[in-house]
Tab-separated table of C-alpha atoms and ligand atoms in Angstrom:
chain	number	residue	atom	x	y	z
A	1	UNK	CA	4.907	6.193	33.584
A	2	UNK	CA	3.098	6.551	30.249
A	3	UNK	CA	-0.320	4.980	29.824
A	4	UNK	CA	0.006	1.705	27.917
A	5	UNK	CA	-1.883	1.754	24.601
A	6	UNK	CA	-4.035	-1.164	23.561
A	7	UNK	CA	-2.646	-1.142	20.039
A	8	UNK	CA	0.332	0.423	18.327
A	9	UNK	CA	-1.086	3.440	16.453
A	10	UNK	CA	-1.379	3.157	12.683
A	11	UNK	CA	-0.779	6.908	12.296
A	12	UNK	CA	1.337	7.610	9.234
A	13	UNK	CA	0.518	4.286	7.560
A	14	UNK	CA	-0.961	4.430	4.073
A	15	UNK	CA	-4.265	2.783	3.264
A	16	UNK	CA	-6.125	2.228	0.006
A	17	UNK	CA	-9.878	1.734	0.355
A	18	UNK	CA	-11.705	0.569	-2.761
A	19	UNK	CA	-15.330	1.688	-2.833
A	20	UNK	CA	-14.492	4.424	-0.336
A	21	UNK	CA	-16.867	7.039	-1.732
A	22	UNK	CA	-19.815	5.850	0.340
A	23	UNK	CA	-21.218	3.173	2.602
A	24	UNK	CA	-18.906	0.767	4.374
A	25	UNK	CA	-15.821	1.924	2.455
A	26	UNK	CA	-16.482	5.501	3.530
A	27	UNK	CA	-16.841	4.275	7.115
A	28	UNK	CA	-13.544	2.384	6.906
A	29	UNK	CA	-11.826	5.461	5.433
A	30	UNK	CA	-13.228	7.649	8.239
A	31	UNK	CA	-12.009	5.274	10.960
A	32	UNK	CA	-8.565	4.878	9.354
A	33	UNK	CA	-8.052	8.613	8.705
A	34	UNK	CA	-9.371	9.239	12.220
A	35	UNK	CA	-6.589	6.964	13.486
A	36	UNK	CA	-4.042	9.021	11.554
A	37	UNK	CA	-3.562	6.836	8.468
A	38	UNK	CA	-3.254	8.549	5.097
A	39	UNK	CA	-6.021	7.135	2.942
A	40	UNK	CA	-6.702	6.936	-0.779
A	41	UNK	CA	-10.353	6.198	-1.525
A	42	UNK	CA	-11.465	5.007	-4.930
A	43	UNK	CA	-14.656	4.424	-6.884
A	44	UNK	CA	-15.997	5.118	-10.371
A	45	UNK	CA	-17.839	8.360	-9.622
A	46	UNK	CA	-15.531	11.377	-9.346
A	47	UNK	CA	-18.045	13.828	-7.776
A	48	UNK	CA	-19.033	11.210	-5.182
A	49	UNK	CA	-15.366	10.711	-4.302
A	50	UNK	CA	-14.862	14.467	-4.031
A	51	UNK	CA	-17.858	14.780	-1.699
A	52	UNK	CA	-16.557	11.935	0.448
A	53	UNK	CA	-13.061	13.421	0.679
A	54	UNK	CA	-14.543	16.806	1.605
A	55	UNK	CA	-16.575	15.159	4.354
A	56	UNK	CA	-13.378	13.589	5.716
A	57	UNK	CA	-11.257	16.726	5.912
A	58	UNK	CA	-9.944	17.753	9.311
A	59	UNK	CA	-9.172	14.223	10.484
A	60	UNK	CA	-5.631	13.412	11.638
A	61	UNK	CA	-4.875	11.491	8.392
A	62	UNK	CA	-5.170	12.796	4.837
A	63	UNK	CA	-7.793	11.528	2.370
A	64	UNK	CA	-7.131	11.527	-1.381
A	65	UNK	CA	-9.255	10.206	-4.228
A	66	UNK	CA	-8.737	8.111	-7.353
A	67	UNK	CA	-11.266	7.268	-10.056
A	68	UNK	CA	-10.926	3.513	-10.480
A	69	UNK	CA	-12.990	0.599	-11.772
A	70	UNK	CA	-11.809	-2.438	-9.802
A	71	UNK	CA	-13.209	-4.757	-12.478
A	72	UNK	CA	-10.464	-3.460	-14.795
A	73	UNK	CA	-6.957	-4.727	-13.963
A	74	UNK	CA	-5.319	-1.742	-15.701
A	75	UNK	CA	-7.355	0.652	-13.578
A	76	UNK	CA	-6.219	-1.229	-10.433
A	77	UNK	CA	-2.587	-0.890	-11.528
A	78	UNK	CA	-3.117	2.875	-11.924
A	79	UNK	CA	-4.579	2.943	-8.408
A	80	UNK	CA	-1.496	1.238	-6.985
A	81	UNK	CA	0.799	3.613	-8.874
A	82	UNK	CA	-1.131	6.637	-7.571
A	83	UNK	CA	-0.909	5.316	-4.017
A	84	UNK	CA	2.834	4.747	-4.376
A	85	UNK	CA	3.276	8.316	-5.700
A	86	UNK	CA	0.956	10.141	-3.351
A	87	UNK	CA	1.230	8.103	-0.156
A	88	UNK	CA	4.758	6.770	-0.618
A	89	UNK	CA	3.557	3.153	-0.612
A	90	UNK	CA	0.705	0.934	0.535
A	91	UNK	CA	0.600	-0.598	4.009
A	92	UNK	CA	-3.084	-1.536	3.978
A	93	UNK	CA	-5.469	-2.458	1.183
A	94	UNK	CA	-9.158	-2.609	2.042
A	95	UNK	CA	-10.691	-4.482	-0.906
A	96	UNK	CA	-14.200	-3.318	-0.199
A	97	UNK	CA	-15.822	-2.238	-3.492
A	98	UNK	CA	-18.867	-4.336	-4.248
A	99	UNK	CA	-22.342	-4.343	-5.717
A	100	UNK	CA	-25.434	-6.278	-4.679
A	101	UNK	CA	-28.214	-6.028	-7.253
A	102	UNK	CA	-31.086	-8.370	-6.510
A	103	UNK	CA	-32.315	-10.836	-9.134
A	104	UNK	CA	-34.110	-14.189	-9.046
A	105	UNK	CA	-32.156	-17.119	-10.452
A	106	UNK	CA	-34.072	-17.208	-13.757
A	107	UNK	CA	-33.440	-13.498	-14.297
A	108	UNK	CA	-29.653	-13.589	-13.939
A	109	UNK	CA	-28.296	-13.225	-17.466
A	110	UNK	CA	-24.623	-13.349	-18.439
A	111	UNK	CA	-24.210	-9.570	-18.147
A	112	UNK	CA	-25.755	-9.438	-14.663
A	113	UNK	CA	-23.590	-12.360	-13.551
A	114	UNK	CA	-20.472	-10.791	-15.021
A	115	UNK	CA	-21.236	-7.457	-13.326
A	116	UNK	CA	-21.469	-9.057	-9.877
A	117	UNK	CA	-18.552	-11.483	-10.265
A	118	UNK	CA	-16.490	-8.895	-12.175
A	119	UNK	CA	-16.736	-6.300	-9.414
A	120	UNK	CA	-16.884	-8.459	-6.302
A	121	UNK	CA	-14.579	-11.357	-7.169
A	122	UNK	CA	-12.348	-10.217	-10.015
A	123	UNK	CA	-12.193	-6.711	-8.530
A	124	UNK	CA	-10.858	-8.182	-5.286
A	125	UNK	CA	-8.250	-10.264	-7.094
A	126	UNK	CA	-7.183	-7.415	-9.419
A	127	UNK	CA	-6.849	-4.870	-6.629
A	128	UNK	CA	-4.818	-7.248	-4.456
A	129	UNK	CA	-2.581	-8.218	-7.409
A	130	UNK	CA	-1.944	-4.574	-8.293
A	131	UNK	CA	-1.065	-3.552	-4.724
A	132	UNK	CA	1.163	-6.572	-3.968
A	133	UNK	CA	4.574	-5.009	-4.677
A	134	UNK	CA	3.828	-2.019	-2.433
A	135	UNK	CA	2.253	-4.201	0.275
A	136	UNK	CA	5.354	-6.372	0.316
A	137	UNK	CA	7.657	-3.343	0.442
A	138	UNK	CA	5.693	-2.117	3.473
A	139	UNK	CA	7.015	-4.990	5.615
A	140	UNK	CA	3.664	-5.223	7.415
A	141	UNK	CA	1.214	-5.400	4.517
A	142	UNK	CA	-2.430	-5.937	5.325
A	143	UNK	CA	-5.222	-6.965	2.963
A	144	UNK	CA	-8.698	-6.635	4.455
A	145	UNK	CA	-11.522	-7.883	2.255
A	146	UNK	CA	-15.141	-6.848	2.825
A	147	UNK	CA	-17.052	-10.080	2.257
A	148	UNK	CA	-20.493	-10.671	3.813
A	149	UNK	CA	-22.430	-13.121	5.935
A	150	UNK	CA	-24.526	-13.622	2.762
A	151	UNK	CA	-22.914	-16.452	0.834
A	152	UNK	CA	-20.259	-17.665	3.283
A	153	UNK	CA	-22.851	-18.319	6.044
A	154	UNK	CA	-26.395	-17.404	5.017
A	155	UNK	CA	-28.550	-17.214	1.892
A	156	UNK	CA	-31.065	-14.639	0.689
A	157	UNK	CA	-33.535	-15.203	-2.173
A	158	UNK	CA	-32.483	-12.919	-5.023
A	159	UNK	CA	-28.839	-12.882	-4.043
A	160	UNK	CA	-27.558	-16.220	-5.368
A	161	UNK	CA	-25.014	-14.527	-7.653
A	162	UNK	CA	-24.056	-12.055	-4.921
A	163	UNK	CA	-23.750	-14.827	-2.315
A	164	UNK	CA	-21.552	-16.812	-4.692
A	165	UNK	CA	-19.299	-13.782	-5.145
A	166	UNK	CA	-18.945	-13.179	-1.396
A	167	UNK	CA	-18.124	-16.850	-0.728
A	168	UNK	CA	-15.629	-16.780	-3.606
A	169	UNK	CA	-13.780	-13.933	-1.901
A	170	UNK	CA	-13.112	-16.235	1.062
A	171	UNK	CA	-11.836	-19.031	-1.170
A	172	UNK	CA	-9.500	-16.483	-2.698
A	173	UNK	CA	-8.270	-15.084	0.593
A	174	UNK	CA	-7.343	-18.442	2.152
A	175	UNK	CA	-4.987	-19.415	-0.666
A	176	UNK	CA	-3.739	-15.838	-1.047
A	177	UNK	CA	-3.001	-15.749	2.693
A	178	UNK	CA	-0.838	-18.872	2.320
A	179	UNK	CA	1.021	-17.452	-0.667
A	180	UNK	CA	1.592	-14.095	0.970
A	181	UNK	CA	2.489	-15.215	4.515
A	182	UNK	CA	6.195	-15.582	3.694
A	183	UNK	CA	6.101	-12.103	2.158
A	184	UNK	CA	4.904	-10.458	5.382
A	185	UNK	CA	1.374	-9.751	4.170
A	186	UNK	CA	-1.744	-10.869	6.022
A	187	UNK	CA	-5.055	-11.399	4.232
A	188	UNK	CA	-8.275	-11.413	6.247
A	189	UNK	CA	-11.928	-10.552	5.775
A	190	UNK	CA	-14.670	-8.767	7.631
A	191	UNK	CA	-18.132	-10.294	7.151
A	192	UNK	CA	-20.737	-7.588	7.729
A	193	UNK	CA	-24.326	-8.414	8.529
A	194	UNK	CA	-26.907	-5.774	7.649
A	195	UNK	CA	-25.220	-2.396	7.692
A	196	UNK	CA	-27.064	0.871	7.107
A	197	UNK	CA	-25.499	2.273	3.913
A	198	UNK	CA	-26.608	4.195	0.839
A	199	UNK	CA	-26.869	0.851	-0.965
A	200	UNK	CA	-29.335	-0.490	1.611
A	201	UNK	CA	-31.186	2.835	1.608
A	202	UNK	CA	-32.766	1.800	-1.673
A	203	UNK	CA	-34.722	-0.905	0.158
A	204	UNK	CA	-38.258	-0.168	1.346
A	205	UNK	CA	-38.670	0.834	5.000
A	206	UNK	CA	-40.726	-2.336	5.621
A	207	UNK	CA	-37.853	-4.456	4.304
A	208	UNK	CA	-35.395	-2.632	6.578
A	209	UNK	CA	-37.698	-3.214	9.551
A	210	UNK	CA	-37.872	-6.921	8.716
A	211	UNK	CA	-34.076	-7.063	8.529
A	212	UNK	CA	-33.742	-5.308	11.887
A	213	UNK	CA	-36.189	-7.726	13.506
A	214	UNK	CA	-33.792	-10.588	12.686
A	215	UNK	CA	-30.848	-8.989	14.476
A	216	UNK	CA	-30.462	-9.980	18.165
A	217	UNK	CA	-28.941	-6.587	19.043
A	218	UNK	CA	-32.044	-4.935	17.551
A	219	UNK	CA	-30.308	-2.533	15.205
A	220	UNK	CA	-28.727	-2.407	11.786
A	221	UNK	CA	-24.963	-2.091	11.871
A	222	UNK	CA	-23.181	1.207	11.419
A	223	UNK	CA	-20.371	1.598	8.898
A	224	UNK	CA	-18.066	2.411	11.836
A	225	UNK	CA	-18.711	-1.095	13.226
A	226	UNK	CA	-17.015	-2.479	10.123
A	227	UNK	CA	-14.359	0.235	10.154
A	228	UNK	CA	-13.270	-0.699	13.671
A	229	UNK	CA	-13.028	-4.411	12.851
A	230	UNK	CA	-10.930	-3.537	9.789
A	231	UNK	CA	-8.776	-1.230	11.939
A	232	UNK	CA	-8.042	-4.075	14.343
A	233	UNK	CA	-6.947	-6.318	11.453
A	234	UNK	CA	-4.662	-3.497	10.265
A	235	UNK	CA	-2.783	-3.201	13.563
A	236	UNK	CA	0.632	-4.648	14.316
A	237	UNK	CA	-0.983	-6.633	17.117
A	238	UNK	CA	-3.150	-8.500	14.553
A	239	UNK	CA	-0.043	-9.430	12.572
A	240	UNK	CA	-0.241	-13.151	13.479
A	241	UNK	CA	-3.812	-13.436	12.149
A	242	UNK	CA	-4.105	-14.418	8.503
A	243	UNK	CA	-6.612	-16.215	6.293
A	244	UNK	CA	-9.368	-15.531	8.841
A	245	UNK	CA	-12.751	-13.871	9.006
A	246	UNK	CA	-14.528	-11.661	11.549
A	247	UNK	CA	-18.325	-11.637	11.504
A	248	UNK	CA	-19.704	-8.205	12.458
A	249	UNK	CA	-23.474	-8.629	12.512
A	250	UNK	CA	-24.983	-7.914	15.952
A	251	UNK	CA	-25.535	-11.661	16.387
A	252	UNK	CA	-27.592	-12.096	13.214
A	253	UNK	CA	-26.176	-15.505	12.234
A	254	UNK	CA	-26.499	-17.048	15.707
A	255	UNK	CA	-30.136	-18.130	16.166
A	256	UNK	CA	-30.907	-21.766	15.336
B	1	NAP	P1	-22.482	1.021	-1.341
B	1	NAP	O1	-22.962	1.951	-0.277
B	1	NAP	O2	-23.307	0.837	-2.572
B	1	NAP	O3	-21.006	1.481	-1.761
B	1	NAP	C1	-20.284	0.708	-2.703
B	1	NAP	C2	-18.947	1.367	-2.998
B	1	NAP	O4	-18.259	0.566	-3.960
B	1	NAP	C3	-19.112	2.743	-3.622
B	1	NAP	O5	-18.034	3.557	-3.235
B	1	NAP	C4	-19.017	2.436	-5.113
B	1	NAP	O6	-18.647	3.579	-5.854
B	1	NAP	C5	-17.938	1.368	-5.094
B	1	NAP	N1	-17.905	0.540	-6.298
B	1	NAP	C6	-18.898	-0.239	-6.802
B	1	NAP	N2	-18.473	-0.840	-7.939
B	1	NAP	C7	-17.196	-0.424	-8.144
B	1	NAP	C8	-16.218	-0.688	-9.147
B	1	NAP	N3	-16.463	-1.496	-10.194
B	1	NAP	N4	-15.009	-0.101	-9.042
B	1	NAP	C9	-14.736	0.734	-7.991
B	1	NAP	N5	-15.610	1.012	-7.030
B	1	NAP	C10	-16.832	0.450	-7.100
B	1	NAP	O7	-22.255	-0.429	-0.768
B	1	NAP	P2	-21.926	-0.916	0.726
B	1	NAP	O8	-23.185	-1.361	1.321
B	1	NAP	O9	-21.062	0.051	1.421
B	1	NAP	O10	-21.058	-2.221	0.384
B	1	NAP	C11	-19.649	-2.208	0.416
B	1	NAP	C12	-19.142	-3.627	0.536
B	1	NAP	O11	-19.695	-4.213	1.714
B	1	NAP	C13	-19.554	-4.537	-0.617
B	1	NAP	O12	-18.474	-5.384	-0.936
B	1	NAP	C14	-20.714	-5.336	-0.061
B	1	NAP	O13	-20.809	-6.597	-0.653
B	1	NAP	C15	-20.301	-5.443	1.387
B	1	NAP	N6	-21.426	-5.683	2.314
B	1	NAP	C16	-22.372	-4.721	2.557
B	1	NAP	C17	-23.395	-4.990	3.472
B	1	NAP	C18	-24.417	-3.960	3.847
B	1	NAP	O14	-25.311	-4.288	4.662
B	1	NAP	N7	-24.382	-2.757	3.332
B	1	NAP	C19	-23.450	-6.231	4.099
B	1	NAP	C20	-22.495	-7.188	3.812
B	1	NAP	C21	-21.475	-6.896	2.932
B	1	NAP	P3	-19.083	3.769	-7.417
B	1	NAP	O15	-20.452	3.163	-7.571
B	1	NAP	O16	-19.033	5.240	-7.617
B	1	NAP	O17	-18.043	3.052	-8.202
């Protein structure tokens, strides 16, 4: 008798990961390609994408790259076309690309606000819109948004625009999930806590220590922690879950 598997493998499925050149997106791409999915990672920096793809060679799934600015709807359409050409379709879209510059309320000018909302909110909407036809054709389309605990659950001084963008993603996904349910596409989000990424690496060591002290499990998250939550949402067995969120934060939001 064969050993029962916990989940139907996603080997051979095609996944697009926006912001896959580093950080959480890179971690998601590594977990998905490790599970045998063929992955297309995108970002704005071609050499960074190349380096990421090189670092992901030798996994069971393939990893390709596409230079894309998710804040540009035309660029997102090119991404979807590339994925259709190179991967034969799109089963999974991880709308992960995001930025989190810090600025006090008085300092947030129109350009800074547009940059954060343009990438994090509009970029999510544009990438989902562009991938819709292929996701629907897949028959088991999955959209997995990387939101955050910041905004939907918590607040951080200096991140009011960022928090607004991360909460907006959840407003988007609930209505999108309703619209897309009859078309066989689920839309869910992972809400990371504090994950050790290149983006966080710019913070001072003292700030990182302070962040770690607030996490009940006593460590910053790893990008693989987010990758595994996203992988679960991509499985057939998660097919009845839509419009929902999974907090992955080592217990950070729990203390009263
Ligand atoms: P990161 O290490 O700075 O990586 C961000 C990725 O997004 C890079 O690949 C970047 O590539 C890409 N990107 C940024 N703007 C883009 C654009 N306009 N078009 C296409 N790609 C773009 O950041 P991270 O920490 O992994 O964060 C990834 C996501 O997780 C974000 O949505 C963030 O809000 C969320 N998150 C992170 C944490 C954390 O602790 N790190 C916690 C909660 C939520 P290019 O710059 O080359 O374009």
